Tab-separated table of N, CA and C in Angstrom:
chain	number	residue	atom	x	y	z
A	17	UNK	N	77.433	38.488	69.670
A	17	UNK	CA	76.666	37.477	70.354
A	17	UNK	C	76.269	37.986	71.734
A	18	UNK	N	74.970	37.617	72.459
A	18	UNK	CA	74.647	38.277	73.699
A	18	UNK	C	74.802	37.132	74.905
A	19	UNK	N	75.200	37.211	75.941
A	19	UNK	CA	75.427	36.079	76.941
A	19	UNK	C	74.346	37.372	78.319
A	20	UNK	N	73.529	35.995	78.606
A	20	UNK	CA	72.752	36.496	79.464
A	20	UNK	C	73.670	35.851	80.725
A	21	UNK	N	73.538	36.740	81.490
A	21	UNK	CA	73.571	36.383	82.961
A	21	UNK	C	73.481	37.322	84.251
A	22	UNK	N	73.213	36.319	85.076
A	22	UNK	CA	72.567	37.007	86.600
A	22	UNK	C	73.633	37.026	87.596
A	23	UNK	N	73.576	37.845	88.425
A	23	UNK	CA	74.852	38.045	89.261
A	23	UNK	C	74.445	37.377	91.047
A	24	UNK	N	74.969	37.496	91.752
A	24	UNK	CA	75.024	36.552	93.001
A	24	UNK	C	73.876	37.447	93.870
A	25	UNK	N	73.496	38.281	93.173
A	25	UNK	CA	72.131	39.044	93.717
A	25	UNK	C	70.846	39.031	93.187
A	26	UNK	N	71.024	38.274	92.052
A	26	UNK	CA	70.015	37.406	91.168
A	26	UNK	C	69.580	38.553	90.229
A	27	UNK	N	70.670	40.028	90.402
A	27	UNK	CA	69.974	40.797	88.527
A	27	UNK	C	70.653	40.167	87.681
A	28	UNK	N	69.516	40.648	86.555
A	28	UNK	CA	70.246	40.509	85.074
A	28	UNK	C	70.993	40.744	84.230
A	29	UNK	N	71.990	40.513	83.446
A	29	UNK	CA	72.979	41.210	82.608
A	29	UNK	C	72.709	40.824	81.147
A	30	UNK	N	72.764	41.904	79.959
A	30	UNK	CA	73.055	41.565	79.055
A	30	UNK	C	74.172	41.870	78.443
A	31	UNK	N	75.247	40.426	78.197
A	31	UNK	CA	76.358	40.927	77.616
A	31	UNK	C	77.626	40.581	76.156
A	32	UNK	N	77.701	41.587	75.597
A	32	UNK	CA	78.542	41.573	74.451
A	32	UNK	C	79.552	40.397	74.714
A	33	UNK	N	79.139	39.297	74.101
A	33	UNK	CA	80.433	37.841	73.689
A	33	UNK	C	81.088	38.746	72.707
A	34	UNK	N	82.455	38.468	72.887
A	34	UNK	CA	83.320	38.436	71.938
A	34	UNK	C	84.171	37.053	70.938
A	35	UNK	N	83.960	36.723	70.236
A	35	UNK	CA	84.616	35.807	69.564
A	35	UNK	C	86.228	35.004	70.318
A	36	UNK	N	86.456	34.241	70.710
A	36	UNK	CA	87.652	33.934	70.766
A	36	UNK	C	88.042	34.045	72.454
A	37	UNK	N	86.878	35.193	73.108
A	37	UNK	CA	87.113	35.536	74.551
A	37	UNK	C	86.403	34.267	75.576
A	38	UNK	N	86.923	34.093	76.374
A	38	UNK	CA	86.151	33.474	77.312
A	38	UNK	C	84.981	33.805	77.898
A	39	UNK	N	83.903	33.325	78.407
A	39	UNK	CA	82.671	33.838	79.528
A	39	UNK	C	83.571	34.432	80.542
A	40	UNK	N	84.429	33.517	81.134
A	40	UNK	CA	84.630	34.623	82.643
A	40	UNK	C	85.621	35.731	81.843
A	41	UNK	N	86.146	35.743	80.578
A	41	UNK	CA	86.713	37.358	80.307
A	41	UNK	C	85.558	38.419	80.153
A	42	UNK	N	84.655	37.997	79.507
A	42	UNK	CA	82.732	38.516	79.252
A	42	UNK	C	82.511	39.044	80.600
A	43	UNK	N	82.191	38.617	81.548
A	43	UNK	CA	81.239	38.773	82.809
A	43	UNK	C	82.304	39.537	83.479
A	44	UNK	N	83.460	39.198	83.954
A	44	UNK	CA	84.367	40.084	84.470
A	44	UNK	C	84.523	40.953	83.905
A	45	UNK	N	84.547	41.780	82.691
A	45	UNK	CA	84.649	42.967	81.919
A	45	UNK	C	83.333	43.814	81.943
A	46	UNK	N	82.310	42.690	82.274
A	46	UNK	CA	80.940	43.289	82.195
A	46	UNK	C	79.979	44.039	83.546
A	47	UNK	N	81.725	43.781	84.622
A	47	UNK	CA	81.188	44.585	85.951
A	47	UNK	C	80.708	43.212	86.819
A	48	UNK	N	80.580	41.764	86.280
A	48	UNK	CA	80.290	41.111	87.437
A	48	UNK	C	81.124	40.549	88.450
A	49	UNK	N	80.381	40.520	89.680
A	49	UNK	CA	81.670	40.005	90.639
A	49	UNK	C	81.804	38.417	91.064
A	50	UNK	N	83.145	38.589	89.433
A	50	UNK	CA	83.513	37.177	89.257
A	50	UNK	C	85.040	36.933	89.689
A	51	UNK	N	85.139	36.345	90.229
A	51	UNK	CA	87.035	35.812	90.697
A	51	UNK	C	87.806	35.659	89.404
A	52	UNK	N	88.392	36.141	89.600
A	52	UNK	CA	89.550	35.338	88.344
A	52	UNK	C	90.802	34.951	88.644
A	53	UNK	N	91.127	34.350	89.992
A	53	UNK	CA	92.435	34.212	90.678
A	53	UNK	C	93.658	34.197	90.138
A	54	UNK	N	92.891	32.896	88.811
A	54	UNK	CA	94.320	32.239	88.390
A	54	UNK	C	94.524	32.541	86.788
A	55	UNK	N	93.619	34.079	86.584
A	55	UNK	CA	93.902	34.287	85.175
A	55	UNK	C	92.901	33.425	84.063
A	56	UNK	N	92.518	32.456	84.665
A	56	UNK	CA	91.807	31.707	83.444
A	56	UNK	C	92.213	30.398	82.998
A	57	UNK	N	93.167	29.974	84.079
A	57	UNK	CA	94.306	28.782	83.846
A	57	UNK	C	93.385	27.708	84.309
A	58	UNK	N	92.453	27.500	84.561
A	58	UNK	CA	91.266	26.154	85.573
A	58	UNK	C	92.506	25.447	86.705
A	59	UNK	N	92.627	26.727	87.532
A	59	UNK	CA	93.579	26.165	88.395
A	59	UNK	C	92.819	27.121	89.940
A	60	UNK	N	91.605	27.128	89.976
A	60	UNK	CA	91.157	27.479	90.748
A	60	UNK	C	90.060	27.691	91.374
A	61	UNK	N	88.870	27.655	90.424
A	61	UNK	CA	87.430	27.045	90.739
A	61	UNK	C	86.732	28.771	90.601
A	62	UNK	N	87.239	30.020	90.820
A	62	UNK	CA	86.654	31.494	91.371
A	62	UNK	C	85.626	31.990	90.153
A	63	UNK	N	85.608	31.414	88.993
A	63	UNK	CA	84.609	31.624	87.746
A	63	UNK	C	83.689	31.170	87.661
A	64	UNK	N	83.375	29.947	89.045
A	64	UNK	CA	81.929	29.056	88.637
A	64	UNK	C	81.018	29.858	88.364
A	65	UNK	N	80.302	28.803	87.451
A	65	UNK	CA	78.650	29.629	86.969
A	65	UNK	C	77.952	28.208	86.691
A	66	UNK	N	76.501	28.609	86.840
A	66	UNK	CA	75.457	27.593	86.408
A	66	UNK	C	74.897	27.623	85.364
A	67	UNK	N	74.938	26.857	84.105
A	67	UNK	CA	74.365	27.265	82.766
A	67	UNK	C	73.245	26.748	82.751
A	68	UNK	N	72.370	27.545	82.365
A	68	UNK	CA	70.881	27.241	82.166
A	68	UNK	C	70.386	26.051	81.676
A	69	UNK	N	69.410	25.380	82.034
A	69	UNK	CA	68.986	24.276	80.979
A	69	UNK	C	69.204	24.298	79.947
A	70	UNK	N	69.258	23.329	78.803
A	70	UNK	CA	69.332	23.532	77.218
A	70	UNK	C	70.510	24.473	76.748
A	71	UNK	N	71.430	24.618	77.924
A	71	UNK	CA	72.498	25.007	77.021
A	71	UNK	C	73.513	24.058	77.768
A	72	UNK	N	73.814	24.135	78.617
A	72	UNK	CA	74.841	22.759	79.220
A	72	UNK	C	74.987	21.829	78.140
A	73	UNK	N	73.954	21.106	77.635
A	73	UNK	CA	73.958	19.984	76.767
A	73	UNK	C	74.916	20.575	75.495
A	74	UNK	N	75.032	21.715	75.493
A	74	UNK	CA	74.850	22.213	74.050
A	74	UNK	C	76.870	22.308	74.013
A	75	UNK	N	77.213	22.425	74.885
A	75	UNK	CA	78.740	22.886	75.454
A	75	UNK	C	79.761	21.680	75.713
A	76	UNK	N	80.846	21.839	75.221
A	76	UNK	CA	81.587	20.495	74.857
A	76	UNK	C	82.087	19.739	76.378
A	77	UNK	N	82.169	18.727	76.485
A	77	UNK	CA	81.918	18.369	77.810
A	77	UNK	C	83.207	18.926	78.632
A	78	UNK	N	83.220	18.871	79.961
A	78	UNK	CA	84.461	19.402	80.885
A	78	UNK	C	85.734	18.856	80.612
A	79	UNK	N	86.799	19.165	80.426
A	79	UNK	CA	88.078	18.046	80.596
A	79	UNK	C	88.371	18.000	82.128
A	80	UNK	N	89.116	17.077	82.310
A	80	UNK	CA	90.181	16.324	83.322
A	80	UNK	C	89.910	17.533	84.577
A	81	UNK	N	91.019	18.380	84.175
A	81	UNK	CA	91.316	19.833	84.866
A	81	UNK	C	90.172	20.087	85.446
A	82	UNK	N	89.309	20.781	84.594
A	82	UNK	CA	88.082	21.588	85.198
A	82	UNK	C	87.204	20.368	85.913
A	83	UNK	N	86.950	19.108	85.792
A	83	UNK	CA	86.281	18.185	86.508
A	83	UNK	C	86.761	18.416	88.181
A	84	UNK	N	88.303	18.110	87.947
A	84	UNK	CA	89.131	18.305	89.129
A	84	UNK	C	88.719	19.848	90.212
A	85	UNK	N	88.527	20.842	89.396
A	85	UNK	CA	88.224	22.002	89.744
A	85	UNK	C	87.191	22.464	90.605
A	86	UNK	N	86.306	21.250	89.593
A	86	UNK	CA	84.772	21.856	90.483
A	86	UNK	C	84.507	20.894	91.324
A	87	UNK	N	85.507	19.578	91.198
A	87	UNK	CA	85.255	19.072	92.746
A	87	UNK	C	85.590	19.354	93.903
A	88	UNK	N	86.615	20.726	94.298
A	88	UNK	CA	86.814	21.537	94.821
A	88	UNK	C	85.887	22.512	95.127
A	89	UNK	N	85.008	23.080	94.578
A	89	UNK	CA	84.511	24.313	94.665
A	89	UNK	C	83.130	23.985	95.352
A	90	UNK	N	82.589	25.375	96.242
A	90	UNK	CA	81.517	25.123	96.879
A	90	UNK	C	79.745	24.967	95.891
A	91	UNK	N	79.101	24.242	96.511
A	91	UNK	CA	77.790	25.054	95.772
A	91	UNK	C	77.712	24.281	94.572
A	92	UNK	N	78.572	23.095	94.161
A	92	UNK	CA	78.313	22.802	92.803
A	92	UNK	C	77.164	21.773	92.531
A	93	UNK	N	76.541	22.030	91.136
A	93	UNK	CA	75.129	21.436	90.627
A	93	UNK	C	76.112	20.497	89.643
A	94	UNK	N	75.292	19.841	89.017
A	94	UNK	CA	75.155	19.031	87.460
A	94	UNK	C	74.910	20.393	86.682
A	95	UNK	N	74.697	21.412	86.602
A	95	UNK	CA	75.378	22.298	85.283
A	95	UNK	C	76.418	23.089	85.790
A	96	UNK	N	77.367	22.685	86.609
A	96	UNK	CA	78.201	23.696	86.908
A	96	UNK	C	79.162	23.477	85.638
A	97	UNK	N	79.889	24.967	85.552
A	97	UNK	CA	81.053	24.905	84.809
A	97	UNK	C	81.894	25.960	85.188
A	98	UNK	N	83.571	26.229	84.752
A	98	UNK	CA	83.744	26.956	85.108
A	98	UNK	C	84.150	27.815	84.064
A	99	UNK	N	83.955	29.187	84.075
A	99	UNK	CA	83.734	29.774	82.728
A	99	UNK	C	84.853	30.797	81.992
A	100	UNK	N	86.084	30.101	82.902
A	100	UNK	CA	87.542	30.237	82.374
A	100	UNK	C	87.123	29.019	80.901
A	101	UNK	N	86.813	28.204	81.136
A	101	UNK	CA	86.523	27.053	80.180
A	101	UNK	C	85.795	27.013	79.235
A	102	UNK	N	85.009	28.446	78.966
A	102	UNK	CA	83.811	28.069	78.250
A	102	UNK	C	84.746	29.303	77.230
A	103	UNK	N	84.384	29.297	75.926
A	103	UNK	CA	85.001	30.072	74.650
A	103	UNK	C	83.645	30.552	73.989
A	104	UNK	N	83.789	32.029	73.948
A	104	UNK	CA	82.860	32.528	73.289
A	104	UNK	C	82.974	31.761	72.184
A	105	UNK	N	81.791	32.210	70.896
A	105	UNK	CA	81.412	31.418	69.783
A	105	UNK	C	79.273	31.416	69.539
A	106	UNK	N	79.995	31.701	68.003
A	106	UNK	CA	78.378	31.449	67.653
A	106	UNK	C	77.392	30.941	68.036
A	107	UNK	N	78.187	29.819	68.724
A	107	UNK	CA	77.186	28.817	69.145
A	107	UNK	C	76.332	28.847	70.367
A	108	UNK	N	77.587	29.649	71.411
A	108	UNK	CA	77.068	29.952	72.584
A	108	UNK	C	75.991	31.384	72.618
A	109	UNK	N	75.797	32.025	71.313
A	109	UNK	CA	74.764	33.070	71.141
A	109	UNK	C	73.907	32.759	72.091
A	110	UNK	N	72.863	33.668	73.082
A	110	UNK	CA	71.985	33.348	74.067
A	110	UNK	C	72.095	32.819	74.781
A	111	UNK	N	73.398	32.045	75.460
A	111	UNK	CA	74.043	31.577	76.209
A	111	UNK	C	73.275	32.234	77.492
A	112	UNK	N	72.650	31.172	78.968
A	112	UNK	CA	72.356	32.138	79.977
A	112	UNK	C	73.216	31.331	81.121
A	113	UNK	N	73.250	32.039	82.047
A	113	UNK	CA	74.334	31.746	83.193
A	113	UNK	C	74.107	32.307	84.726
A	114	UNK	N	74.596	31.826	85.665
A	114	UNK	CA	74.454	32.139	86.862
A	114	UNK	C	75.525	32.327	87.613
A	115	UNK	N	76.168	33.293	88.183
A	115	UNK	CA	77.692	33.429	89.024
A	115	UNK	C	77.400	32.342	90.662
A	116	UNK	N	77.839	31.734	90.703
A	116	UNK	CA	77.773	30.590	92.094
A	116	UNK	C	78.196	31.336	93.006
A	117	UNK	N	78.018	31.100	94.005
A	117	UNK	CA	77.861	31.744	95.557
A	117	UNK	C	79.330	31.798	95.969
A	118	UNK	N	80.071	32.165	96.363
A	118	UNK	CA	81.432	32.667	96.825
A	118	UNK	C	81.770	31.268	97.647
């Protein structure tokens, strides 16, 4: 599966999803400079990303935790997510994304 995304300098990435892996395991493996403080636990907000139109909708809604998370974190929109949270999968094929501002 390919997950598009742009880095905090606004290039492009195209990158190998793996089944079962998270986005922020994807983008952090893929050279972007993404936080991963807390491992992936949504105990820290350092993975935000902005998902493109027409795919937000498409992504199962936030729980509890990560709501809590990104009301913490700077810079956040109505598509924020944080992408300790998001699980590769078929579905997310073409998946596009944005790393949020530090």
């Amino acid at each position: 599966m390919k997950i598009f995304a742009k880095d905090r300098s606004g290039n492009s990435h195209i990158l190998e999803g793996r089944e079962g892996w998270t986005l922020m395991e994807i983008l952090r493996d893929g050279g972007l400079e993404i936080a991963a403080e807390c491992g992936g636990a949504c105990a820290c907000a350092t993975c935000h990303v902005y998902v493109e139109e027409g795919w937000y909708e498409k992504l199962p809604p936030p729980e509890d935790a990560e709501v809590d998370m990104l009301d913490m974190a700077l810079a956040v929109q109505p598509n924020s997510r944080l992408s300790c949270q998001l699980t590769c999968s078929e579905e997310l094929d073409g998946i596009t994304v944005t790393v949020a501002p530090e």
